[in-house]
Short mmCIF file of C-alpha atoms in Angstrom, two decimals:
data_model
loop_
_atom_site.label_atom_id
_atom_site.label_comp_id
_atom_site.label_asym_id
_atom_site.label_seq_id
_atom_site.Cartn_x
_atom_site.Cartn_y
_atom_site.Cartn_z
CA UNK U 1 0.00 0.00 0.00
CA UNK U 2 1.20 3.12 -0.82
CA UNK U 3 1.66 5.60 1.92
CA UNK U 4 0.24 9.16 2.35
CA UNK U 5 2.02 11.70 0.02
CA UNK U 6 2.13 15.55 0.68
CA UNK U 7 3.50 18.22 -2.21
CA UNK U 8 5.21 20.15 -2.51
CA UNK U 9 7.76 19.08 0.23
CA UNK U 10 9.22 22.54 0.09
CA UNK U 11 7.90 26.51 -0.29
CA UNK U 12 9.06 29.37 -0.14
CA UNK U 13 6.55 32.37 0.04
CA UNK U 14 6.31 35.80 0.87
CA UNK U 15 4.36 37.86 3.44
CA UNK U 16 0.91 38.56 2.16
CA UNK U 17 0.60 35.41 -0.69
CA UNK U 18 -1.29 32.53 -0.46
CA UNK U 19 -0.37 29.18 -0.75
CA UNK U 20 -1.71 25.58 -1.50
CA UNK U 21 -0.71 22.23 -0.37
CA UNK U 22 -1.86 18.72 -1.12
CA UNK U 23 -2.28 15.40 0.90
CA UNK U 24 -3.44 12.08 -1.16
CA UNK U 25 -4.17 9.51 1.95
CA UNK U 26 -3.63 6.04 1.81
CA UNK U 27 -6.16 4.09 -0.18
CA UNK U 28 -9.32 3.43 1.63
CA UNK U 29 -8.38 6.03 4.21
CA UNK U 30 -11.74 8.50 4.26
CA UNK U 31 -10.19 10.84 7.18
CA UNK U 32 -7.68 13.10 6.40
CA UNK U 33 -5.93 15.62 9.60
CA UNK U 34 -4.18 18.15 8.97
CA UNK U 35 -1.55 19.36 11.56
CA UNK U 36 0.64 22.49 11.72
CA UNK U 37 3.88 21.76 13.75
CA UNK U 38 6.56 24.47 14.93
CA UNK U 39 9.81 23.97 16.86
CA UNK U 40 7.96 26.41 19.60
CA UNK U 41 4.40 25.26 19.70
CA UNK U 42 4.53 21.27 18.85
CA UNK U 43 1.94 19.60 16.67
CA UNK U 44 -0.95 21.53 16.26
CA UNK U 45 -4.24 20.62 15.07
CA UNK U 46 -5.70 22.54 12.13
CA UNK U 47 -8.61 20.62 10.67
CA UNK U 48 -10.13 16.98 10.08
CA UNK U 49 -11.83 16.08 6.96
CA UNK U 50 -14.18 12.99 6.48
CA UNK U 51 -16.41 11.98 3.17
CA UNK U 52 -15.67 15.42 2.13
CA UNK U 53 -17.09 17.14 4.85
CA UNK U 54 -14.87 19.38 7.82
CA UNK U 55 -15.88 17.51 10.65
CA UNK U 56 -13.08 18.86 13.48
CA UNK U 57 -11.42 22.27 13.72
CA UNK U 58 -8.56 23.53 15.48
CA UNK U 59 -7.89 26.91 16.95
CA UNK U 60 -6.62 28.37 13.94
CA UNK U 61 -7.87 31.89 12.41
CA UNK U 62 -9.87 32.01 9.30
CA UNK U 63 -7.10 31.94 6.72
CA UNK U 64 -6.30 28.54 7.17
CA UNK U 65 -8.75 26.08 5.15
CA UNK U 66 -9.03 23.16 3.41
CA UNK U 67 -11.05 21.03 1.79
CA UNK U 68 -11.73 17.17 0.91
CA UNK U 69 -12.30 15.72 -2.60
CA UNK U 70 -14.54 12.70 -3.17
CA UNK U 71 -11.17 10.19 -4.02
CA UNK U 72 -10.12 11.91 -0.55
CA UNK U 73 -7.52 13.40 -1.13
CA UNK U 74 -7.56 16.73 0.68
CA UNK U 75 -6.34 20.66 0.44
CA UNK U 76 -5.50 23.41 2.95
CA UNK U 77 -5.02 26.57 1.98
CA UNK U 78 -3.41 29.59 3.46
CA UNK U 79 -4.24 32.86 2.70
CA UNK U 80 -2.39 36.14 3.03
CA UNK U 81 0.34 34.36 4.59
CA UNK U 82 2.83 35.64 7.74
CA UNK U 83 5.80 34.92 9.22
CA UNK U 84 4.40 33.07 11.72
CA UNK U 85 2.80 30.65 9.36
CA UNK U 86 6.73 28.82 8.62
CA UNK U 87 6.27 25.52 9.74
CA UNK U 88 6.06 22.45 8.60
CA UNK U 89 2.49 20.78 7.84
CA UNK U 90 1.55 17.25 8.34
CA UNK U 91 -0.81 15.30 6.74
CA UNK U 92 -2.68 11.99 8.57
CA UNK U 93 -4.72 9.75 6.84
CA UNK U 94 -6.57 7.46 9.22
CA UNK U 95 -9.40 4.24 8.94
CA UNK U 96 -11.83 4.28 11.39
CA UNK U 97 -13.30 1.08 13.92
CA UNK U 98 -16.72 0.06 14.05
CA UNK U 99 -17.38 2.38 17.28
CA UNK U 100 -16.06 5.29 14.99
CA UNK U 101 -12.80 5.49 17.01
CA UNK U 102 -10.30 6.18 14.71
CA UNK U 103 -7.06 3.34 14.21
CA UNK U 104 -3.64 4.82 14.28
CA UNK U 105 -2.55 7.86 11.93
CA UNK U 106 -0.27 7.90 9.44
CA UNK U 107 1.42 10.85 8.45
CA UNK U 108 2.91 11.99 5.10
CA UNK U 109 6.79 13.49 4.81
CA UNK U 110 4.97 17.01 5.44
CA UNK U 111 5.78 20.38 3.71
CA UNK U 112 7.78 22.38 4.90
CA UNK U 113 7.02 26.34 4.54
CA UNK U 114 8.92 28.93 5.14
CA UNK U 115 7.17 32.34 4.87
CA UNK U 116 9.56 35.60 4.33
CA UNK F 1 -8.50 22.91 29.79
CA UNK F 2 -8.08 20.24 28.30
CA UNK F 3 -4.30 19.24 27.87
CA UNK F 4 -2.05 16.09 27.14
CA UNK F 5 1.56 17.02 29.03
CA UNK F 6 4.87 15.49 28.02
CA UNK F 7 6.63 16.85 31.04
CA UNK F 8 9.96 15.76 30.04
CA UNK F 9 11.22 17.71 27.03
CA UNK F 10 14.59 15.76 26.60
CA UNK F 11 15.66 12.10 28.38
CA UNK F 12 19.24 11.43 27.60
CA UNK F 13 19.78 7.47 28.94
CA UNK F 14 22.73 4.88 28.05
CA UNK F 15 22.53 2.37 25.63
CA UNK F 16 21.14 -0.85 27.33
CA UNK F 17 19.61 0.59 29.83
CA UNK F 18 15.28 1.19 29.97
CA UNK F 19 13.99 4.28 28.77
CA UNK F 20 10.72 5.82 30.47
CA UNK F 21 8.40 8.43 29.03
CA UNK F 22 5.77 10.22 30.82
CA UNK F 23 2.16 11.03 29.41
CA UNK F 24 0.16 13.21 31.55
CA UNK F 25 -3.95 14.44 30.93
CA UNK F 26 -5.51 16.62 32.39
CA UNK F 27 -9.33 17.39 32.58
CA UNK F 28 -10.73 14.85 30.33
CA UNK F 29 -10.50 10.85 30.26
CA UNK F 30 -9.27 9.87 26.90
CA UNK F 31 -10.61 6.54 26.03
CA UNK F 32 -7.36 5.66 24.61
CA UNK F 33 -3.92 6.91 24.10
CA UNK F 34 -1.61 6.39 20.88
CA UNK F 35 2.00 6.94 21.29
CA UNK F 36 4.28 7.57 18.35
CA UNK F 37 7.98 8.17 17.08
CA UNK F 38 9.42 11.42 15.05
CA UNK F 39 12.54 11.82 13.38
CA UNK F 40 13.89 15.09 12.79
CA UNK F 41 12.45 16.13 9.30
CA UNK F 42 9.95 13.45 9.31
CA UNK F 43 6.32 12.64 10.25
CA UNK F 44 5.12 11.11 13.23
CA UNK F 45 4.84 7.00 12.94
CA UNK F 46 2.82 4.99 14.87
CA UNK F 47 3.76 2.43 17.52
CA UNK F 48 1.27 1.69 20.09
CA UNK F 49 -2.50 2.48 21.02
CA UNK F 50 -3.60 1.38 24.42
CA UNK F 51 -7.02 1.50 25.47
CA UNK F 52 -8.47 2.62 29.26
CA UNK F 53 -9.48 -0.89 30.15
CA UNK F 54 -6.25 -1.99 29.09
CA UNK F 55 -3.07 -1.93 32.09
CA UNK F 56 -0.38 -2.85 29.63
CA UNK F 57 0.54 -3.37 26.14
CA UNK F 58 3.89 -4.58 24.71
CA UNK F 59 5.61 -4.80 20.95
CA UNK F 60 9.03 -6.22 21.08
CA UNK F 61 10.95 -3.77 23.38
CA UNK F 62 8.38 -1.67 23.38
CA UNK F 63 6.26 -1.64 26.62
CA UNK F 64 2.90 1.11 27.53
CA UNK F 65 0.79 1.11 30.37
CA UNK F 66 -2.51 3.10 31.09
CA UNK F 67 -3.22 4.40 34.56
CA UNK F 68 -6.58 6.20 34.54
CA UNK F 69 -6.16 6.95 38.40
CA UNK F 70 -3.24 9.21 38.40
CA UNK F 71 -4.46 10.20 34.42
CA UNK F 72 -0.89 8.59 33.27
CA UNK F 73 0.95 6.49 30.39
CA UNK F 74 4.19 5.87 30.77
CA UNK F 75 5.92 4.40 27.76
CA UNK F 76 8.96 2.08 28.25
CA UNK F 77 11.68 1.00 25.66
CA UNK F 78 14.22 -1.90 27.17
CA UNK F 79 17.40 -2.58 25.95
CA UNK F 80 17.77 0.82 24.23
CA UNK F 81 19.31 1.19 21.41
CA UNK F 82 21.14 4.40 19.69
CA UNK F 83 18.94 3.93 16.72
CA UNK F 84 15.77 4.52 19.22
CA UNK F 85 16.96 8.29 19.75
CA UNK F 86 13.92 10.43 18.40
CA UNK F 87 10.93 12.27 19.83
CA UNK F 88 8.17 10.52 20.99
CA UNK F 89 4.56 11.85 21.10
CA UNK F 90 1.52 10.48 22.83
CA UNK F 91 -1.83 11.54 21.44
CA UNK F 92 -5.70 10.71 21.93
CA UNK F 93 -6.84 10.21 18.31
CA UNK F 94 -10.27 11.31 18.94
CA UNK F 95 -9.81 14.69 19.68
CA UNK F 96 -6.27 14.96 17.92
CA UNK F 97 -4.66 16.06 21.45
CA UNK F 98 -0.74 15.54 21.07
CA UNK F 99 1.61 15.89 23.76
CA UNK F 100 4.14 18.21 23.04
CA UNK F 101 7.10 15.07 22.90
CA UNK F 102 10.14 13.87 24.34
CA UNK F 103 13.50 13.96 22.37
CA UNK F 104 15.37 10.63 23.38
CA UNK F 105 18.92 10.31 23.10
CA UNK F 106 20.75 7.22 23.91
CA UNK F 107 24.36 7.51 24.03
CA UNK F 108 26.36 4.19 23.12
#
């Protein structure tokens, strides 16, 4: 099985742009995380998506969004970026049990993007 | 709030010896805790999920117990080995809590 794949791995934007990145999860996977994670503030939740629909959110401000496609693969977007926003972001793709728990994560390589 | 606390940031131990990471919650009862490794440039991997009716789970040297009294995991890796220096997270899945991690180094 092929594991879950993030591009780019690397950006480089400036203050005020927006950016784009992709997650394809593993196939069969329907819930895709995304995760913000800084050397300062750990892994940080932004969003879950599941059958195309947010169903979690994170304490993050309006610019950050995504958004689920119906093979499940998955988008966030960033708008009007700052310099706070370098980090590097993780994808998870995840199955879920029969109780709706969801099994173990697994996480792509991440991008990592550095805003200047 | 709600928190998951990795109290320890960094453990540095000797190779051989048992390694022990605490996992600390606070203000909730997670029904079940995941614990996983990170390399440096890398995503988190998966190791172990332990339930709350569950004491103990092992894999190999890998060894996590569950004690919903004082709101604790503690993770254990025996025999340590220099290639088992890397940050370890717990998390509770459900609400996609993660601890905050605990770099491991173990020095040959």
């Amino acid at each position: 099985k092929a594991g879950v794949t993030q591009t780019p791995r690397y950006l480089i934007k400036t203050r005020g742009q927006q950016v784009t990145l992709s997650c394809s999860p593993i196939s069969g996977h329907r819930s895709v995380s995304w995760y913000q994670q800084t050397p300062g503030q750990g892994l940080q939740f932004l969003f879950e998506y599941f059958s195309e629909t947010q169903r979690n959110k994170g304490n993050f401000p309006g610019r950050f969004s995504g958004r689920q496609f119906s093979n499940s693969r998955s988008e966030m977007n960033v708008s009007t970026l700052e310099l706070g926003d370098s980090a590097l972001y993780l994808c998870a793709s995840s199955s879920e049990g029969l109780a709706g728990e969801k099994d173990e994560q697994y996480f792509g390589p991440g991008t990592r993007l550095t805003v200047t | 709030s709600q928190k998951i606390e990795q109290n320890s940031e960094a453990l540095n131990i000797q190779e051989g010896k048992t390694a022990t990471l605490t996992c600390n919650y606070t203000n909730y009862s997670p029904a079940y805790l995941q614990w996983y490794r990170q390399d440096p440039g890398r995503g988190p991997v998966f190791l172990l999920l332990i339930r709350e009716n569950e004491k103990e789970k092992r894999k190999e040297r890998l060894k996590v117990t569950f004690d919903t009294t004082l709101k604790q995991s503690l993770f254990h890796i025996t025999a340590s080995q220099p290639a088992d220096s890397a940050t370890y997270l717990c998390a509770n899945n459900n609400d996609m809590r993660f601890g905050a991690g605990t770099r491991l180094t173990v020095k040959p």
